[in-house]
Structure formats: C-alpha cells, structure tokens
PDB file of C-alpha atoms in Angstrom:
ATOM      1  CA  UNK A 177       0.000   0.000   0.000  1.00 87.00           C
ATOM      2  CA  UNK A 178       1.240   3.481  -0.464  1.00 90.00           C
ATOM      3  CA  UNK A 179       0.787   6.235   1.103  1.00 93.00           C
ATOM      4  CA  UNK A 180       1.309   9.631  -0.040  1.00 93.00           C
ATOM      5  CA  UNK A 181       1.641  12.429   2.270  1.00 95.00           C
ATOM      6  CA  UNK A 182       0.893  16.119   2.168  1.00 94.00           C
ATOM      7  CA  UNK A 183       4.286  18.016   4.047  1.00 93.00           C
ATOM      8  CA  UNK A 184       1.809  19.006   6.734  1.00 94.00           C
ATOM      9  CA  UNK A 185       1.078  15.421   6.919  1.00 95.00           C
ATOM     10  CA  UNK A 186       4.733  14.243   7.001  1.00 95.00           C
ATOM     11  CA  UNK A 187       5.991  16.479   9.869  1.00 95.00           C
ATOM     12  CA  UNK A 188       2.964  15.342  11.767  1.00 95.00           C
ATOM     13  CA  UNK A 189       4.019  11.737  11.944  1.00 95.00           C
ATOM     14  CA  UNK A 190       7.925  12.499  11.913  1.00 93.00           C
ATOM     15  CA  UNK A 191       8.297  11.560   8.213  1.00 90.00           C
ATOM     16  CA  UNK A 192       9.643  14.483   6.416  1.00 80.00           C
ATOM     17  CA  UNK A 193      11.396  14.560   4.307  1.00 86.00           C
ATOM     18  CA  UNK A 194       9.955  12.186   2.044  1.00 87.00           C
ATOM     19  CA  UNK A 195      11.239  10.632  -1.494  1.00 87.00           C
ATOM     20  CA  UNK A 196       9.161  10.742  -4.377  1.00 85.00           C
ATOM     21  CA  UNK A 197       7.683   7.513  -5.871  1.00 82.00           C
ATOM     22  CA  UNK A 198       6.778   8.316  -8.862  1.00 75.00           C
ATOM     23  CA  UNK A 199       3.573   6.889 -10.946  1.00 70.00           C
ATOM     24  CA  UNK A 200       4.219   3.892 -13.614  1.00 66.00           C
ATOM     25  CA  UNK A 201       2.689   0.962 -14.282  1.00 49.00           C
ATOM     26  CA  UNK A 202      -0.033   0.069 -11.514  1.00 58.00           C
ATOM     27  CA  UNK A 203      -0.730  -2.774 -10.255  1.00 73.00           C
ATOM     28  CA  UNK A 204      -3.328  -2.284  -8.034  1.00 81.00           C
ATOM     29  CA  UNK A 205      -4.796   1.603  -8.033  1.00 87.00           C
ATOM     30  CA  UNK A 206      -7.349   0.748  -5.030  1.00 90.00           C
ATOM     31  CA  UNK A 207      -4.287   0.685  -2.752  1.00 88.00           C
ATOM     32  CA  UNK A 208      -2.965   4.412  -3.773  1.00 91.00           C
ATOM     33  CA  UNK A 209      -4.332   6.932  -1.213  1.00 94.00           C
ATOM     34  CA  UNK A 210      -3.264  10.345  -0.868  1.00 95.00           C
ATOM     35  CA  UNK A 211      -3.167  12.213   3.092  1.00 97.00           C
ATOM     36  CA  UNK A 212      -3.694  15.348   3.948  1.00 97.00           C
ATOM     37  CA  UNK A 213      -3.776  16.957   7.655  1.00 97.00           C
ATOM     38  CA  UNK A 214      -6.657  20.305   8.058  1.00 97.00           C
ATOM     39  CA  UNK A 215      -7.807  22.286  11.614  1.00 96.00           C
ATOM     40  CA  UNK A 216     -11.648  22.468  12.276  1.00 95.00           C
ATOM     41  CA  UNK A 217     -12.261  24.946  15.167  1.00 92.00           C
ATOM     42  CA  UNK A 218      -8.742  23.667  16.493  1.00 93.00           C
ATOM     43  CA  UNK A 219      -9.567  20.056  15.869  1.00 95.00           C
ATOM     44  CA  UNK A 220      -6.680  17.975  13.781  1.00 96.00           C
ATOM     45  CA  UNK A 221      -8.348  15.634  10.820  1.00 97.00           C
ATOM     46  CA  UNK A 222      -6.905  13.522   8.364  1.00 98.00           C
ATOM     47  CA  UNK A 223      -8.107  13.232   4.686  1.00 98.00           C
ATOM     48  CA  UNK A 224      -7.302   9.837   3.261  1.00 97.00           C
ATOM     49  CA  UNK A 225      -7.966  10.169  -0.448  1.00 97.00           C
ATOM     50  CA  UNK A 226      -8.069   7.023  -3.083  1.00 95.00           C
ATOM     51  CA  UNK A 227      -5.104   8.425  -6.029  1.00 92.00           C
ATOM     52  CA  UNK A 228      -7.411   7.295  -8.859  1.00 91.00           C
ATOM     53  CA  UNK A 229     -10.936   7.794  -7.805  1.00 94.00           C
ATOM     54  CA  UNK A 230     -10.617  10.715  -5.326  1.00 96.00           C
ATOM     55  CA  UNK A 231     -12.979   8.371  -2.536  1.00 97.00           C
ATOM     56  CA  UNK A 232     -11.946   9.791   0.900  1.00 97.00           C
ATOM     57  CA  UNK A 233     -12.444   9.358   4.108  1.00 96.00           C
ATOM     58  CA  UNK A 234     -12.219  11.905   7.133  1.00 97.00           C
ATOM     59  CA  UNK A 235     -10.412  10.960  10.489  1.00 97.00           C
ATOM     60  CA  UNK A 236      -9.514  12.512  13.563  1.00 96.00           C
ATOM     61  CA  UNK A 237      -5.925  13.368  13.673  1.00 96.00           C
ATOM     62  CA  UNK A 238      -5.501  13.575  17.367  1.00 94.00           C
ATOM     63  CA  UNK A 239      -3.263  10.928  18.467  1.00 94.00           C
ATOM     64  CA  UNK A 240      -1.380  10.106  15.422  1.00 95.00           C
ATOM     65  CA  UNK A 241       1.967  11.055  15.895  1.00 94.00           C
ATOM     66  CA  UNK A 242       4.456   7.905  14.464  1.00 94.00           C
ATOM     67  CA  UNK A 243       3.790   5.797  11.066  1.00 93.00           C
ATOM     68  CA  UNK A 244       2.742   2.691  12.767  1.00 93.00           C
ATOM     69  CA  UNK A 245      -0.076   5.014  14.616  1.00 95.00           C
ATOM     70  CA  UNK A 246      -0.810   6.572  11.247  1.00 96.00           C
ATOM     71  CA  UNK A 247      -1.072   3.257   9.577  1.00 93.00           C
ATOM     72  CA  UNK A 248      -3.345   1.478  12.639  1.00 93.00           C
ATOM     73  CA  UNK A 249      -5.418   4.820  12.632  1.00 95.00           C
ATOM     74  CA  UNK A 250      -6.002   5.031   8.500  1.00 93.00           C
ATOM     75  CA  UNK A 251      -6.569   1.040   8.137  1.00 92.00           C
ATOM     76  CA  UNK A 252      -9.033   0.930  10.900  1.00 93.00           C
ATOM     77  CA  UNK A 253     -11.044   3.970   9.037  1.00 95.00           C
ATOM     78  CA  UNK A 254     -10.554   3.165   5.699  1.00 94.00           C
ATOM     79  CA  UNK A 255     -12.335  -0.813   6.851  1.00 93.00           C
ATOM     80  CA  UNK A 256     -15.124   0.905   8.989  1.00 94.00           C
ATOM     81  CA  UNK A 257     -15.958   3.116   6.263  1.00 95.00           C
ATOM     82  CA  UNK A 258     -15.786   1.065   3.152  1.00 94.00           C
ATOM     83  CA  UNK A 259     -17.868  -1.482   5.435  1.00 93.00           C
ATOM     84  CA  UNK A 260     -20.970   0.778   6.194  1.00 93.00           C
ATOM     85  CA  UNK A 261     -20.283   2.191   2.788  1.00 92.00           C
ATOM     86  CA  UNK A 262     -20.941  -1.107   0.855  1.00 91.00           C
ATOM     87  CA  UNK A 263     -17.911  -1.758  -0.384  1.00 90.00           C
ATOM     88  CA  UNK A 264     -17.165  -4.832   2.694  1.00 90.00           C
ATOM     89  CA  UNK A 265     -15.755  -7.294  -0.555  1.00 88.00           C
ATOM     90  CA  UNK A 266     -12.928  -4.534  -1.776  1.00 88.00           C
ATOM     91  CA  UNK A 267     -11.987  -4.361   2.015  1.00 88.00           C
ATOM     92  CA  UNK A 268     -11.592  -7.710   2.270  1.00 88.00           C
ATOM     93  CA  UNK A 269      -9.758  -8.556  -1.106  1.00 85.00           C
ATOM     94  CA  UNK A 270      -7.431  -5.786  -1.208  1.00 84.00           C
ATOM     95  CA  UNK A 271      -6.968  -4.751   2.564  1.00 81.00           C
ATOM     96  CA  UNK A 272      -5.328  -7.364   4.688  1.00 70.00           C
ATOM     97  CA  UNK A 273      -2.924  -5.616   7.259  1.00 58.00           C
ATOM     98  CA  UNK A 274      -1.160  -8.889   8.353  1.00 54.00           C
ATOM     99  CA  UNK A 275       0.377  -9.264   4.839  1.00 55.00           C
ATOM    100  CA  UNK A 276       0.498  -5.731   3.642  1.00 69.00           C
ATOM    101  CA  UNK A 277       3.655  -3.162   2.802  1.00 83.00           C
ATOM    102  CA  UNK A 278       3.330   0.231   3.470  1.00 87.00           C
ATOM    103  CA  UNK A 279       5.190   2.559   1.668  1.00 89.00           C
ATOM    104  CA  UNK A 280       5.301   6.581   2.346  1.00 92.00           C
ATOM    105  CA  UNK A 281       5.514   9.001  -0.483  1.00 91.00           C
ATOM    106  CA  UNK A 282       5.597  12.872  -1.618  1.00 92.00           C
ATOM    107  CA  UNK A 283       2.050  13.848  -2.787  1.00 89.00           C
ATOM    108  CA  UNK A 284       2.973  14.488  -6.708  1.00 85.00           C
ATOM    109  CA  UNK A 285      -0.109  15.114  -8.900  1.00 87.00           C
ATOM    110  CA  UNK A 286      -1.727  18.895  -8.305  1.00 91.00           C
ATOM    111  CA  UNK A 287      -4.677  17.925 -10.020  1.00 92.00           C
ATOM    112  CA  UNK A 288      -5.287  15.462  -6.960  1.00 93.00           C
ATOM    113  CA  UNK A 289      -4.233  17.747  -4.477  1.00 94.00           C
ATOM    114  CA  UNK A 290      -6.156  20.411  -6.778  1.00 95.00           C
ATOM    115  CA  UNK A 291      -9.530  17.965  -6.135  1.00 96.00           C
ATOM    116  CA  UNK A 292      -8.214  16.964  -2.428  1.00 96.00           C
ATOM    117  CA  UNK A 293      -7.968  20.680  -1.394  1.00 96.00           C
ATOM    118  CA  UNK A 294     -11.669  20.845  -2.840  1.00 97.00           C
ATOM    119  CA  UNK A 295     -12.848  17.850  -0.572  1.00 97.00           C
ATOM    120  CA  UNK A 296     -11.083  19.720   2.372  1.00 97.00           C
ATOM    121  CA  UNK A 297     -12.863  23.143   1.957  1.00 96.00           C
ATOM    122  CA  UNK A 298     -16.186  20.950   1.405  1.00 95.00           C
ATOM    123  CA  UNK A 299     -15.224  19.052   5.082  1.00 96.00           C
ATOM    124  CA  UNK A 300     -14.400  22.120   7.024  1.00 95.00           C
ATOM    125  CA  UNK A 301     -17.847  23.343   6.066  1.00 93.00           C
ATOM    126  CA  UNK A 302     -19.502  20.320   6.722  1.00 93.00           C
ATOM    127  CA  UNK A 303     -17.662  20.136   9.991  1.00 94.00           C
ATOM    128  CA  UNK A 304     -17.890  23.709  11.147  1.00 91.00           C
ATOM    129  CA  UNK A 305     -21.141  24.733  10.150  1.00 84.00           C
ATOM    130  CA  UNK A 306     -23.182  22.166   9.363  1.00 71.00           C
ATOM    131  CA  UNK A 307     -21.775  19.986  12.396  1.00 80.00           C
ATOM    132  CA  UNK A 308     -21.750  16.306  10.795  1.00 84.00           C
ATOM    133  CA  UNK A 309     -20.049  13.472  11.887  1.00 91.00           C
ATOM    134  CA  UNK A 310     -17.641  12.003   9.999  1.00 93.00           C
ATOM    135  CA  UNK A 311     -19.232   9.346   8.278  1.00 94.00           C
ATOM    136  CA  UNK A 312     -21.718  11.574   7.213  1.00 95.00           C
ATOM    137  CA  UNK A 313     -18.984  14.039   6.326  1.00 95.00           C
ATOM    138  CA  UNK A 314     -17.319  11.722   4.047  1.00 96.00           C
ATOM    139  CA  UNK A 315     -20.405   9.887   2.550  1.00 95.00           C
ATOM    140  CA  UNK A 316     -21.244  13.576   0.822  1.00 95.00           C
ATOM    141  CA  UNK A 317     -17.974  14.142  -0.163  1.00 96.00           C
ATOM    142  CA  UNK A 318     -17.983  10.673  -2.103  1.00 96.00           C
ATOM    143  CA  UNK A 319     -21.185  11.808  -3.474  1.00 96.00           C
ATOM    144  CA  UNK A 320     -20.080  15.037  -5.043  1.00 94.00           C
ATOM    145  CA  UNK A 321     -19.155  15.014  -8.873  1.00 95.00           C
ATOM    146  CA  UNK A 322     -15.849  15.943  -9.551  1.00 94.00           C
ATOM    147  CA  UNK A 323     -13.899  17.388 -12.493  1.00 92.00           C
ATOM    148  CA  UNK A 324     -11.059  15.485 -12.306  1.00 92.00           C
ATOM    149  CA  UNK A 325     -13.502  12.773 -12.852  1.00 93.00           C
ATOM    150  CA  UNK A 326     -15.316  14.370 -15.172  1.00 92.00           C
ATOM    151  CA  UNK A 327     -17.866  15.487 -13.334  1.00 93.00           C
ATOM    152  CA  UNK A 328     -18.333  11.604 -12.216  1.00 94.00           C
ATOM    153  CA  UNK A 329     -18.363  10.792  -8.093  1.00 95.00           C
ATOM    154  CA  UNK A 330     -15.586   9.905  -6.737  1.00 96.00           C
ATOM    155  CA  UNK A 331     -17.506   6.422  -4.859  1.00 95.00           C
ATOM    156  CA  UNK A 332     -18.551   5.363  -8.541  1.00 94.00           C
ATOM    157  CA  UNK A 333     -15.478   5.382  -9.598  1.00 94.00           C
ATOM    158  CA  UNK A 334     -13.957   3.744  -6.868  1.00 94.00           C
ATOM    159  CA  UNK A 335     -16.007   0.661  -7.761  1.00 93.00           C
ATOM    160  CA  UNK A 336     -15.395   0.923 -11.292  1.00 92.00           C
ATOM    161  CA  UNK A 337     -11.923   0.439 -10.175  1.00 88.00           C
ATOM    162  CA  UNK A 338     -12.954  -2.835  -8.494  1.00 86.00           C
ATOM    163  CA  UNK A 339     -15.317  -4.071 -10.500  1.00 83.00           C
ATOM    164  CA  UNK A 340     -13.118  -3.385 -14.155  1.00 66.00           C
ATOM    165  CA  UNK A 341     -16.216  -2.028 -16.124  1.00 37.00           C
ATOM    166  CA  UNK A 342     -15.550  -1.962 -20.012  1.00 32.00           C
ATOM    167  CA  UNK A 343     -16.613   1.820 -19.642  1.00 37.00           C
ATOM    168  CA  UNK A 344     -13.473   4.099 -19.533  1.00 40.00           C
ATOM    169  CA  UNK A 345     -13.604   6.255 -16.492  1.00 38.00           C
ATOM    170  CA  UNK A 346     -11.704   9.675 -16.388  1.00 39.00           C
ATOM    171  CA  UNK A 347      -9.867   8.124 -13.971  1.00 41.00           C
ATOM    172  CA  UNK A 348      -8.205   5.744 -15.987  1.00 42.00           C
ATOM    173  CA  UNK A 349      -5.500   8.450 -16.840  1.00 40.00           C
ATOM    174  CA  UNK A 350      -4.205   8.215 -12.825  1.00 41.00           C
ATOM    175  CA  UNK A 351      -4.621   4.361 -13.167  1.00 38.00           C
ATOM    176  CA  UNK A 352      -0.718   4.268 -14.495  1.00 39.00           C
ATOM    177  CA  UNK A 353       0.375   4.907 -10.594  1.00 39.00           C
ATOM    178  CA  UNK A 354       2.002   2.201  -8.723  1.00 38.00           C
ATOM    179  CA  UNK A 355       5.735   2.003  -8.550  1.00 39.00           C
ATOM    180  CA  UNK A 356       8.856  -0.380  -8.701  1.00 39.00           C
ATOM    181  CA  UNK A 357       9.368   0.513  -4.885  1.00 42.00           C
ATOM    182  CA  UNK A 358      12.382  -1.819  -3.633  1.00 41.00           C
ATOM    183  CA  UNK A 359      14.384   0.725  -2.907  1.00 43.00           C
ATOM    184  CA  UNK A 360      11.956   3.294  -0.573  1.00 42.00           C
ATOM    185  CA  UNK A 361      11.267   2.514   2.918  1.00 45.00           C
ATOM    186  CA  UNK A 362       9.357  -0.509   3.587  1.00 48.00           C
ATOM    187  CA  UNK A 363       7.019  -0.921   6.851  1.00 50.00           C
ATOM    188  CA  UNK A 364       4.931  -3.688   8.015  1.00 49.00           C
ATOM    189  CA  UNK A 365       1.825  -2.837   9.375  1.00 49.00           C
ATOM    190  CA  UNK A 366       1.212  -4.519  12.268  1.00 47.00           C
TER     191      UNK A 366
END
C-alpha cells in the first residue's frame, strides 16, 4: 500500500522529508491513497484520499503522531468506512494488514491535491457549520461530482476500479500509478 503524504502530513508523523515515488505501471490503483492533515475549530483531521478515484475518508488526527499510529489509525477507518459504505468485498480482497507493505511518499499530482484541497474546503464546512459526523462528512464528499472525474463521483469510480467495467472512467488516466518501490522505505503494518 502506499501512502502519499501532504508536508503538513509528514511532519505530523515524523516523516519528512519524504522521497518521491513516482507513478508507472499500476498494479493495483485501489491501494494508492493520498493524506492530507486540516484544523476544524482547532480540531486535527486527516483526509485519506483514493489516487485514482478521489474516494476519501475523514479521520480525527488527534493521536497520530508515528507511522505505525498513522497506519493502525487510516486502516481501521478506511475498513469501517468502506464497510458501512458497501464496499465490505474490496476491504476484504485488497486490505489485509497482516500481509500488507506500506510505503510513504511525496504527494505528486496537483490535479489530486487540486480535487483533495476541494474535498477539504467541502469538510471544514460540513464540519464547522453544518456539524456532521464524519461518516456523514465523508459519505457527501464521495457523493459530489468531480472534475477530475469528469464530473463523475468519486464512490462510482472507486467501484469501477474494483469491478473493471468496459466503460473508460476519467480516472483511468491516474490508473498508471504504482511504482517499482524496492528501494523506498518498507514498513509492516502490524
């Protein structure tokens, strides 16, 4: 699994600097999430964000401070959301944490960061004002069409990925993501 982390994200959990793993052939785009660390009303959250289908999750932050904690915290959300969220059979085919790699990386596309900044703004409102809780939180913003998907929503396309429809998402261009990744740092997830 890789992991690619914002700079506010890496300093959070002692990783920074990080090196760049760069997208090439992928083998498996479902595992390609992006982080990002944002403040609501002085609360820390965490934005996990699929690479190729923008489907995110919100988490609290507080607490995280180390890798292993980081990768605990995200699995455990990333399972209890896709769970409730229908998705229980891509959870359990692509998620097992007892025989899983994690690898950390720079955050390297801006037209997902672009789209994750987007999904941010759209939390911290949802958060602040309309006072949601987190499921709820990111349930709309997997709901919410997207450019970068072509105005698709980011959970359709996340089981497109899955589910290998003949249709050609606008995701498909991010699909070439995964890396030869011998040589970054390599953690086990406990």
């Amino acid at each position: 699994m890789i992991y690619r982390l914002t700079l506010k994200m890496a300093k959070k959990i002692g990783m920074a600097p990080l090196p760049i793993i760069p997208y090439t052939n992928i083998k498996n785009p479902i595992q390609d999430w992006n982080a990002n660390l944002f403040t609501v009303q002085r609360i820390q959250y965490i934005l996990l964000t699929n690479t190729a289908s923008l489907y995110s999750m919100v988490m609290f932050g507080k607490g995280i401070t180390d890798d292993k904690r980081f990768i605990q915290e995200g699995l455990s959300c990333i399972k209890e959301f896709m769970i409730v969220d229908g998705n229980q059979s891509i959870y359990e085919n692509h998620f097992k944490p007892e025989n899983q790699n994690t690898y950390f990386s720079k955050t390297i596309d801006r037209r997902v960061l672009g789209s994750i900044n987007d999904l941010i703004f759209q939390s911290k409102f949802y958060l602040s004002e309309g006072r949601q809780a987190l499921f709820k939180v990111s349930s709309m913003l997997n709901e919410t069409p997207m450019s970068y998907l072509k105005y698709g929503n980011p959970k359709d396309e996340f089981r497109k990925l899955y589910f290998n429809e003949d249709r050609k998402s606008s995701s498909d261009k991010q699909i070439n993501n995964i890396v030869d990744i011998d040589e970054y740092r390599q953690l086990k997830a406990k």
